[in-house]
PDB file of C-alpha atoms and ligand atoms in Angstrom:
ATOM      1  CA  MET A   1       0.000   0.000   0.000  1.00 97.00           C
ATOM      2  CA  ILE A   2       1.224   3.497  -0.844  1.00 98.00           C
ATOM      3  CA  ASP A   3       0.066   6.402   1.338  1.00 97.00           C
ATOM      4  CA  VAL A   4      -0.461   9.645  -0.598  1.00 97.00           C
ATOM      5  CA  LYS A   5      -1.451  12.276   1.986  1.00 97.00           C
ATOM      6  CA  GLY A   6      -3.728   9.822   3.803  1.00 96.00           C
ATOM      7  CA  VAL A   7      -5.144   8.326   0.590  1.00 98.00           C
ATOM      8  CA  SER A   8      -4.367   4.565   0.374  1.00 98.00           C
ATOM      9  CA  VAL A   9      -3.254   3.340  -3.053  1.00 98.00           C
ATOM     10  CA  PHE A  10      -3.195  -0.431  -3.634  1.00 98.00           C
ATOM     11  CA  PRO A  11      -1.185  -0.944  -6.845  1.00 98.00           C
ATOM     12  CA  GLU A  12      -2.434  -3.695  -9.172  1.00 98.00           C
ATOM     13  CA  ALA A  13      -5.053  -4.923  -6.692  1.00 98.00           C
ATOM     14  CA  LEU A  14      -7.060  -6.275  -9.668  1.00 98.00           C
ATOM     15  CA  ASP A  15      -5.531  -8.785 -12.074  1.00 98.00           C
ATOM     16  CA  ALA A  16      -5.894  -8.640 -15.877  1.00 98.00           C
ATOM     17  CA  ALA A  17      -8.940 -10.944 -15.923  1.00 98.00           C
ATOM     18  CA  GLU A  18     -10.757  -8.873 -13.276  1.00 98.00           C
ATOM     19  CA  GLN A  19      -9.932  -5.655 -15.162  1.00 98.00           C
ATOM     20  CA  ALA A  20     -11.314  -7.078 -18.428  1.00 98.00           C
ATOM     21  CA  ALA A  21     -14.458  -8.328 -16.660  1.00 98.00           C
ATOM     22  CA  LEU A  22     -14.994  -4.886 -15.130  1.00 98.00           C
ATOM     23  CA  VAL A  23     -14.628  -3.136 -18.499  1.00 98.00           C
ATOM     24  CA  ASP A  24     -17.287  -5.491 -19.844  1.00 98.00           C
ATOM     25  CA  LYS A  25     -19.682  -4.643 -16.984  1.00 98.00           C
ATOM     26  CA  LEU A  26     -19.039  -0.913 -17.455  1.00 98.00           C
ATOM     27  CA  ARG A  27     -19.793  -1.173 -21.186  1.00 98.00           C
ATOM     28  CA  GLY A  28     -23.152  -2.604 -20.093  1.00 98.00           C
ATOM     29  CA  VAL A  29     -23.708   0.363 -17.754  1.00 98.00           C
ATOM     30  CA  ALA A  30     -22.874   2.854 -20.533  1.00 98.00           C
ATOM     31  CA  GLN A  31     -25.276   1.052 -22.890  1.00 98.00           C
ATOM     32  CA  VAL A  32     -28.194   1.808 -20.523  1.00 98.00           C
ATOM     33  CA  ALA A  33     -26.909   5.172 -19.261  1.00 98.00           C
ATOM     34  CA  PRO A  34     -24.752   6.741 -22.012  1.00 98.00           C
ATOM     35  CA  LEU A  35     -21.629   8.730 -21.095  1.00 98.00           C
ATOM     36  CA  PHE A  36     -22.188  12.503 -21.169  1.00 98.00           C
ATOM     37  CA  ALA A  37     -19.924  15.532 -20.698  1.00 97.00           C
ATOM     38  CA  PRO A  38     -21.233  17.398 -17.640  1.00 96.00           C
ATOM     39  CA  GLU A  39     -21.241  21.184 -17.667  1.00 94.00           C
ATOM     40  CA  THR A  40     -19.827  23.056 -14.713  1.00 89.00           C
ATOM     41  CA  ARG A  41     -22.034  25.572 -12.942  1.00 85.00           C
ATOM     42  CA  PHE A  42     -20.255  28.185 -15.094  1.00 88.00           C
ATOM     43  CA  GLY A  43     -21.502  26.548 -18.318  1.00 91.00           C
ATOM     44  CA  LYS A  44     -18.120  25.082 -19.366  1.00 94.00           C
ATOM     45  CA  LYS A  45     -18.122  21.457 -20.589  1.00 95.00           C
ATOM     46  CA  MET A  46     -15.876  19.071 -18.638  1.00 96.00           C
ATOM     47  CA  SER A  47     -13.315  17.085 -20.682  1.00 98.00           C
ATOM     48  CA  VAL A  48     -14.114  13.906 -18.724  1.00 98.00           C
ATOM     49  CA  ARG A  49     -17.275  12.068 -19.790  1.00 98.00           C
ATOM     50  CA  MET A  50     -19.339  10.420 -17.059  1.00 98.00           C
ATOM     51  CA  THR A  51     -22.165   8.136 -16.201  1.00 98.00           C
ATOM     52  CA  SER A  52     -23.342   6.332 -13.060  1.00 98.00           C
ATOM     53  CA  ALA A  53     -24.875   3.143 -11.724  1.00 99.00           C
ATOM     54  CA  GLY A  54     -26.960   2.787  -8.572  1.00 98.00           C
ATOM     55  CA  SER A  55     -29.966   4.437  -6.931  1.00 98.00           C
ATOM     56  CA  CYS A  56     -28.590   7.867  -7.806  1.00 98.00           C
ATOM     57  CA  GLY A  57     -25.935   9.346 -10.059  1.00 98.00           C
ATOM     58  CA  TRP A  58     -23.800  12.462 -10.111  1.00 98.00           C
ATOM     59  CA  VAL A  59     -24.812  15.195 -12.541  1.00 97.00           C
ATOM     60  CA  SER A  60     -23.646  18.738 -13.116  1.00 94.00           C
ATOM     61  CA  ASP A  61     -25.148  21.558 -15.128  1.00 89.00           C
ATOM     62  CA  ARG A  62     -25.873  25.262 -14.696  1.00 87.00           C
ATOM     63  CA  ARG A  63     -28.047  24.363 -11.701  1.00 90.00           C
ATOM     64  CA  GLY A  64     -24.935  23.034  -9.971  1.00 91.00           C
ATOM     65  CA  TYR A  65     -23.455  19.720  -8.803  1.00 93.00           C
ATOM     66  CA  ARG A  66     -25.762  17.120  -7.277  1.00 96.00           C
ATOM     67  CA  TYR A  67     -26.942  13.502  -7.199  1.00 98.00           C
ATOM     68  CA  GLU A  68     -30.097  12.713  -9.200  1.00 98.00           C
ATOM     69  CA  PRO A  69     -32.277   9.559  -9.242  1.00 98.00           C
ATOM     70  CA  THR A  70     -32.214   9.457 -13.072  1.00 98.00           C
ATOM     71  CA  HIS A  71     -29.808   9.903 -16.000  1.00 98.00           C
ATOM     72  CA  PRO A  72     -30.186  13.248 -17.872  1.00 96.00           C
ATOM     73  CA  SER A  73     -32.236  11.265 -20.460  1.00 97.00           C
ATOM     74  CA  GLY A  74     -34.843  10.594 -17.741  1.00 97.00           C
ATOM     75  CA  GLN A  75     -33.957   6.848 -17.585  1.00 97.00           C
ATOM     76  CA  ASP A  76     -33.212   5.175 -14.234  1.00 98.00           C
ATOM     77  CA  TRP A  77     -29.501   4.505 -13.662  1.00 98.00           C
ATOM     78  CA  PRO A  78     -28.624   0.802 -14.062  1.00 98.00           C
ATOM     79  CA  GLY A  79     -27.813  -1.242 -10.957  1.00 98.00           C
ATOM     80  CA  ILE A  80     -24.260  -1.342  -9.600  1.00 99.00           C
ATOM     81  CA  PRO A  81     -22.633  -4.507 -11.066  1.00 98.00           C
ATOM     82  CA  ASP A  82     -22.072  -7.265  -8.450  1.00 98.00           C
ATOM     83  CA  LEU A  83     -18.381  -7.387  -9.326  1.00 98.00           C
ATOM     84  CA  LEU A  84     -18.034  -3.779  -8.088  1.00 98.00           C
ATOM     85  CA  LEU A  85     -20.036  -4.473  -4.920  1.00 98.00           C
ATOM     86  CA  GLU A  86     -17.751  -7.446  -4.185  1.00 98.00           C
ATOM     87  CA  ILE A  87     -14.683  -5.198  -4.440  1.00 98.00           C
ATOM     88  CA  TRP A  88     -16.323  -2.663  -2.082  1.00 98.00           C
ATOM     89  CA  ARG A  89     -17.050  -5.378   0.497  1.00 98.00           C
ATOM     90  CA  ALA A  90     -13.518  -6.782   0.201  1.00 98.00           C
ATOM     91  CA  VAL A  91     -11.734  -3.443   0.714  1.00 98.00           C
ATOM     92  CA  VAL A  92     -14.077  -1.600   3.141  1.00 98.00           C
ATOM     93  CA  PRO A  93     -16.032  -4.379   4.935  1.00 98.00           C
ATOM     94  CA  GLU A  94     -17.066  -2.049   7.770  1.00 98.00           C
ATOM     95  CA  ALA A  95     -18.641   0.600   5.503  1.00 98.00           C
ATOM     96  CA  ARG A  96     -22.283   0.982   4.509  1.00 98.00           C
ATOM     97  CA  PRO A  97     -23.056  -0.309   0.994  1.00 98.00           C
ATOM     98  CA  PRO A  98     -22.439   2.234  -1.772  1.00 98.00           C
ATOM     99  CA  ASP A  99     -25.402   4.120  -3.275  1.00 98.00           C
ATOM    100  CA  THR A 100     -23.622   4.942  -6.499  1.00 98.00           C
ATOM    101  CA  ALA A 101     -20.728   4.046  -8.765  1.00 99.00           C
ATOM    102  CA  LEU A 102     -19.590   7.100 -10.731  1.00 98.00           C
ATOM    103  CA  VAL A 103     -17.865   6.144 -13.986  1.00 99.00           C
ATOM    104  CA  ASN A 104     -15.403   8.671 -15.432  1.00 98.00           C
ATOM    105  CA  PHE A 105     -14.025   8.231 -18.951  1.00 98.00           C
ATOM    106  CA  TYR A 106     -10.848  10.102 -19.926  1.00 98.00           C
ATOM    107  CA  GLY A 107     -10.233  10.308 -23.677  1.00 98.00           C
ATOM    108  CA  ASP A 108      -7.108  11.875 -25.184  1.00 96.00           C
ATOM    109  CA  GLY A 109      -6.373  15.173 -23.398  1.00 97.00           C
ATOM    110  CA  ALA A 110      -9.019  14.827 -20.677  1.00 98.00           C
ATOM    111  CA  LYS A 111      -8.155  15.927 -17.140  1.00 98.00           C
ATOM    112  CA  MET A 112      -9.890  16.836 -13.889  1.00 97.00           C
ATOM    113  CA  GLY A 113      -9.097  19.995 -11.938  1.00 96.00           C
ATOM    114  CA  MET A 114      -8.473  20.047  -8.201  1.00 97.00           C
ATOM    115  CA  HIS A 115     -11.738  19.672  -6.257  1.00 96.00           C
ATOM    116  CA  GLN A 116     -13.287  18.236  -3.106  1.00 97.00           C
ATOM    117  CA  ASP A 117     -15.996  15.550  -3.190  1.00 97.00           C
ATOM    118  CA  ARG A 118     -18.586  16.983  -0.836  1.00 96.00           C
ATOM    119  CA  ASP A 119     -21.970  16.361  -2.420  1.00 96.00           C
ATOM    120  CA  GLU A 120     -22.441  13.311  -0.154  1.00 98.00           C
ATOM    121  CA  ALA A 121     -24.180  13.490   3.241  1.00 98.00           C
ATOM    122  CA  ASP A 122     -21.889  11.322   5.387  1.00 98.00           C
ATOM    123  CA  PHE A 123     -18.144  12.041   5.210  1.00 98.00           C
ATOM    124  CA  THR A 124     -17.422   9.233   7.721  1.00 98.00           C
ATOM    125  CA  GLN A 125     -18.030   6.794   4.851  1.00 98.00           C
ATOM    126  CA  PRO A 126     -15.107   6.004   2.515  1.00 98.00           C
ATOM    127  CA  VAL A 127     -14.842   6.349  -1.260  1.00 98.00           C
ATOM    128  CA  VAL A 128     -13.338   3.450  -3.234  1.00 98.00           C
ATOM    129  CA  SER A 129     -11.799   4.180  -6.635  1.00 98.00           C
ATOM    130  CA  ILE A 130     -10.748   1.737  -9.367  1.00 99.00           C
ATOM    131  CA  SER A 131      -8.514   2.740 -12.289  1.00 99.00           C
ATOM    132  CA  LEU A 132      -8.689   0.944 -15.655  1.00 99.00           C
ATOM    133  CA  GLY A 133      -6.762   1.566 -18.868  1.00 98.00           C
ATOM    134  CA  ASP A 134      -4.251   4.356 -19.443  1.00 98.00           C
ATOM    135  CA  GLU A 135      -2.142   5.640 -16.549  1.00 98.00           C
ATOM    136  CA  ALA A 136      -2.978   8.970 -14.951  1.00 98.00           C
ATOM    137  CA  LEU A 137      -1.117  11.494 -12.825  1.00 98.00           C
ATOM    138  CA  PHE A 138      -3.186  11.842  -9.655  1.00 98.00           C
ATOM    139  CA  ARG A 139      -2.636  14.788  -7.285  1.00 98.00           C
ATOM    140  CA  VAL A 140      -3.765  15.069  -3.647  1.00 98.00           C
ATOM    141  CA  GLY A 141      -3.593  18.094  -1.362  1.00 98.00           C
ATOM    142  CA  GLY A 142      -5.060  18.940   2.015  1.00 97.00           C
ATOM    143  CA  THR A 143      -8.521  20.075   3.012  1.00 97.00           C
ATOM    144  CA  GLU A 144      -7.779  23.695   2.031  1.00 97.00           C
ATOM    145  CA  ARG A 145      -7.414  24.816  -1.592  1.00 96.00           C
ATOM    146  CA  GLY A 146      -3.878  25.861  -2.546  1.00 95.00           C
ATOM    147  CA  GLY A 147      -2.028  23.814   0.095  1.00 95.00           C
ATOM    148  CA  LYS A 148       0.928  21.480  -0.403  1.00 97.00           C
ATOM    149  CA  THR A 149       0.216  18.542  -2.759  1.00 98.00           C
ATOM    150  CA  GLU A 150       1.695  15.124  -3.574  1.00 98.00           C
ATOM    151  CA  SER A 151       1.316  13.204  -6.819  1.00 98.00           C
ATOM    152  CA  CYS A 152       1.396   9.574  -7.906  1.00 98.00           C
ATOM    153  CA  TRP A 153       0.600   7.653 -11.072  1.00 98.00           C
ATOM    154  CA  LEU A 154      -2.566   5.560 -11.044  1.00 98.00           C
ATOM    155  CA  ARG A 155      -2.396   2.512 -13.318  1.00 98.00           C
ATOM    156  CA  SER A 156      -4.836  -0.077 -14.580  1.00 98.00           C
ATOM    157  CA  GLY A 157      -5.977  -2.357 -11.756  1.00 98.00           C
ATOM    158  CA  ASP A 158      -5.031   0.052  -8.960  1.00 99.00           C
ATOM    159  CA  VAL A 159      -7.582   0.455  -6.169  1.00 98.00           C
ATOM    160  CA  VAL A 160      -7.637   3.624  -4.041  1.00 98.00           C
ATOM    161  CA  VAL A 161      -9.384   3.884  -0.663  1.00 98.00           C
ATOM    162  CA  ILE A 162     -10.178   7.364   0.610  1.00 98.00           C
ATOM    163  CA  GLY A 163     -11.292   7.575   4.227  1.00 97.00           C
ATOM    164  CA  GLY A 164     -10.754   9.478   7.441  1.00 96.00           C
ATOM    165  CA  ALA A 165      -9.327  12.981   7.158  1.00 95.00           C
ATOM    166  CA  ALA A 166      -8.434  12.421   3.478  1.00 98.00           C
ATOM    167  CA  ARG A 167     -12.135  12.124   2.612  1.00 98.00           C
ATOM    168  CA  LEU A 168     -12.306  15.920   2.211  1.00 98.00           C
ATOM    169  CA  ALA A 169      -8.892  16.375   0.604  1.00 98.00           C
ATOM    170  CA  TYR A 170      -8.539  18.361  -2.626  1.00 98.00           C
ATOM    171  CA  HIS A 171      -7.561  16.079  -5.505  1.00 98.00           C
ATOM    172  CA  GLY A 172      -7.477  15.931  -9.297  1.00 98.00           C
ATOM    173  CA  ILE A 173      -6.067  14.269 -12.408  1.00 98.00           C
ATOM    174  CA  ASP A 174      -3.365  16.396 -14.082  1.00 98.00           C
ATOM    175  CA  ARG A 175      -2.978  14.273 -17.207  1.00 98.00           C
ATOM    176  CA  VAL A 176      -3.421  10.832 -18.743  1.00 98.00           C
ATOM    177  CA  LYS A 177      -0.760   9.051 -20.835  1.00 98.00           C
ATOM    178  CA  HIS A 178      -2.899   8.188 -23.829  1.00 97.00           C
ATOM    179  CA  GLY A 179      -2.162   4.715 -25.224  1.00 97.00           C
ATOM    180  CA  SER A 180      -0.059   3.596 -22.224  1.00 98.00           C
ATOM    181  CA  SER A 181      -2.288   0.562 -21.519  1.00 98.00           C
ATOM    182  CA  MET A 182      -3.602  -2.166 -23.823  1.00 98.00           C
ATOM    183  CA  LEU A 183      -6.772  -2.765 -21.774  1.00 98.00           C
ATOM    184  CA  LEU A 184      -8.997  -0.502 -23.904  1.00 98.00           C
ATOM    185  CA  PRO A 185      -8.417  -1.086 -27.636  1.00 96.00           C
ATOM    186  CA  GLN A 186      -8.937   2.612 -28.468  1.00 96.00           C
ATOM    187  CA  GLY A 187      -6.966   3.857 -25.455  1.00 97.00           C
ATOM    188  CA  GLY A 188      -8.373   6.039 -22.723  1.00 98.00           C
ATOM    189  CA  ARG A 189      -8.857   5.708 -19.003  1.00 98.00           C
ATOM    190  CA  ILE A 190     -11.829   4.670 -16.898  1.00 99.00           C
ATOM    191  CA  ASN A 191     -12.111   5.521 -13.226  1.00 98.00           C
ATOM    192  CA  VAL A 192     -14.958   4.191 -11.106  1.00 99.00           C
ATOM    193  CA  THR A 193     -15.649   5.693  -7.682  1.00 98.00           C
ATOM    194  CA  MET A 194     -18.137   4.024  -5.371  1.00 99.00           C
ATOM    195  CA  ARG A 195     -19.730   6.306  -2.797  1.00 98.00           C
ATOM    196  CA  VAL A 196     -22.271   6.336   0.020  1.00 98.00           C
ATOM    197  CA  VAL A 197     -24.415   9.361  -0.824  1.00 98.00           C
ATOM    198  CA  THR A 198     -27.207   9.601   1.777  1.00 97.00           C
TER     199      THR A 198
HETATM  200  C1  MD3 B 201      -9.376  11.864  -2.764  1.00 58.52           C
HETATM  201  N1  MD3 B 201     -12.000  11.068  -9.778  1.00 58.52           N
HETATM  202  O1  MD3 B 201     -14.698  11.306  -9.645  1.00 58.52           O
HETATM  203  S1  MD3 B 201     -10.253   8.928  -8.240  1.00 58.52           S
HETATM  204  C2  MD3 B 201     -14.002  12.057  -8.903  1.00 58.52           C
HETATM  205  O2  MD3 B 201      -9.369   9.418 -11.316  1.00 58.52           O
HETATM  206  C3  MD3 B 201     -12.528  11.981  -8.982  1.00 58.52           C
HETATM  207  O3  MD3 B 201     -11.296  10.043 -12.054  1.00 58.52           O
HETATM  208  C4  MD3 B 201     -10.576  10.976 -10.024  1.00 58.52           C
HETATM  209  O4  MD3 B 201     -11.879  12.728  -8.336  1.00 58.52           O
HETATM  210  C5  MD3 B 201     -10.385  10.064 -11.212  1.00 58.52           C
HETATM  211  O5  MD3 B 201     -14.490  12.832  -8.075  1.00 58.52           O
HETATM  212  C6  MD3 B 201      -9.806  10.520  -8.838  1.00 58.52           C
HETATM  213  C7  MD3 B 201      -9.504   8.891  -6.622  1.00 58.52           C
HETATM  214  C8  MD3 B 201     -10.224   9.738  -5.626  1.00 58.52           C
HETATM  215  C9  MD3 B 201     -11.599   9.792  -5.581  1.00 58.52           C
HETATM  216  C10 MD3 B 201     -12.254  10.529  -4.590  1.00 58.52           C
HETATM  217  C11 MD3 B 201     -11.508  11.225  -3.646  1.00 58.52           C
HETATM  218  C12 MD3 B 201      -9.501  10.427  -4.702  1.00 58.52           C
HETATM  219  C13 MD3 B 201     -10.119  11.169  -3.710  1.00 58.52           C
HETATM  220  C14 MD3 B 201     -12.122  11.957  -2.616  1.00 58.52           C
HETATM  221  C15 MD3 B 201     -11.363  12.614  -1.676  1.00 58.52           C
HETATM  222  C16 MD3 B 201      -9.985  12.567  -1.765  1.00 58.52           C
HETATM  223 FE1   FE B 202     -13.158  13.626  -6.821  1.00 58.52          FE
END
């Protein structure tokens, strides 16, 4: 385990077969709930495309950031695949079950600015993140914007557990090395974060 400012990174926690099986499940999710590029509250489109599974999903538009019970199309979000729920139970057995799995897709040039995840109600519950495909430079700071940060590369099969004080840490993805992994034939990176929302 690698500790990045209180965030626990488990390199290659998932083997190649598990990674491929997860990609397959996530293709199924995106078939029901297509990826979309959320708009920030300032009306600027994000470079990362997203979708969700579970009883709610994260959306963003000019009305702000929030969890909604349906996809922007009006369709219910698909259920969280069992394979994801099994990983949650294996890595955070003491936590409540997740309400949502947020799926982020990074194509060539996509990145995510420094932010806090604070649209959830209970910050005592952890977030579990799974990286698939191309490697990404992940940056973590403290709970105040503009503080000291540390970076590490997240690679396909890495699992990250965010709990305790790190739950409200600023974090982001500076860049993705497009084509660095063979997992996705067209390249790109998928990150799934499971969260307790209510
Ligand atoms: C540290 N995703 O979806 S995952 C996000 O790789 C998000 O797509 C990034 O930040 C990605 O909100 C980073 C690792 C992660 C997730 C949540 C965190 C790190 C975190 C919450 C608090 C602190
Ligand atoms: Fe985040």
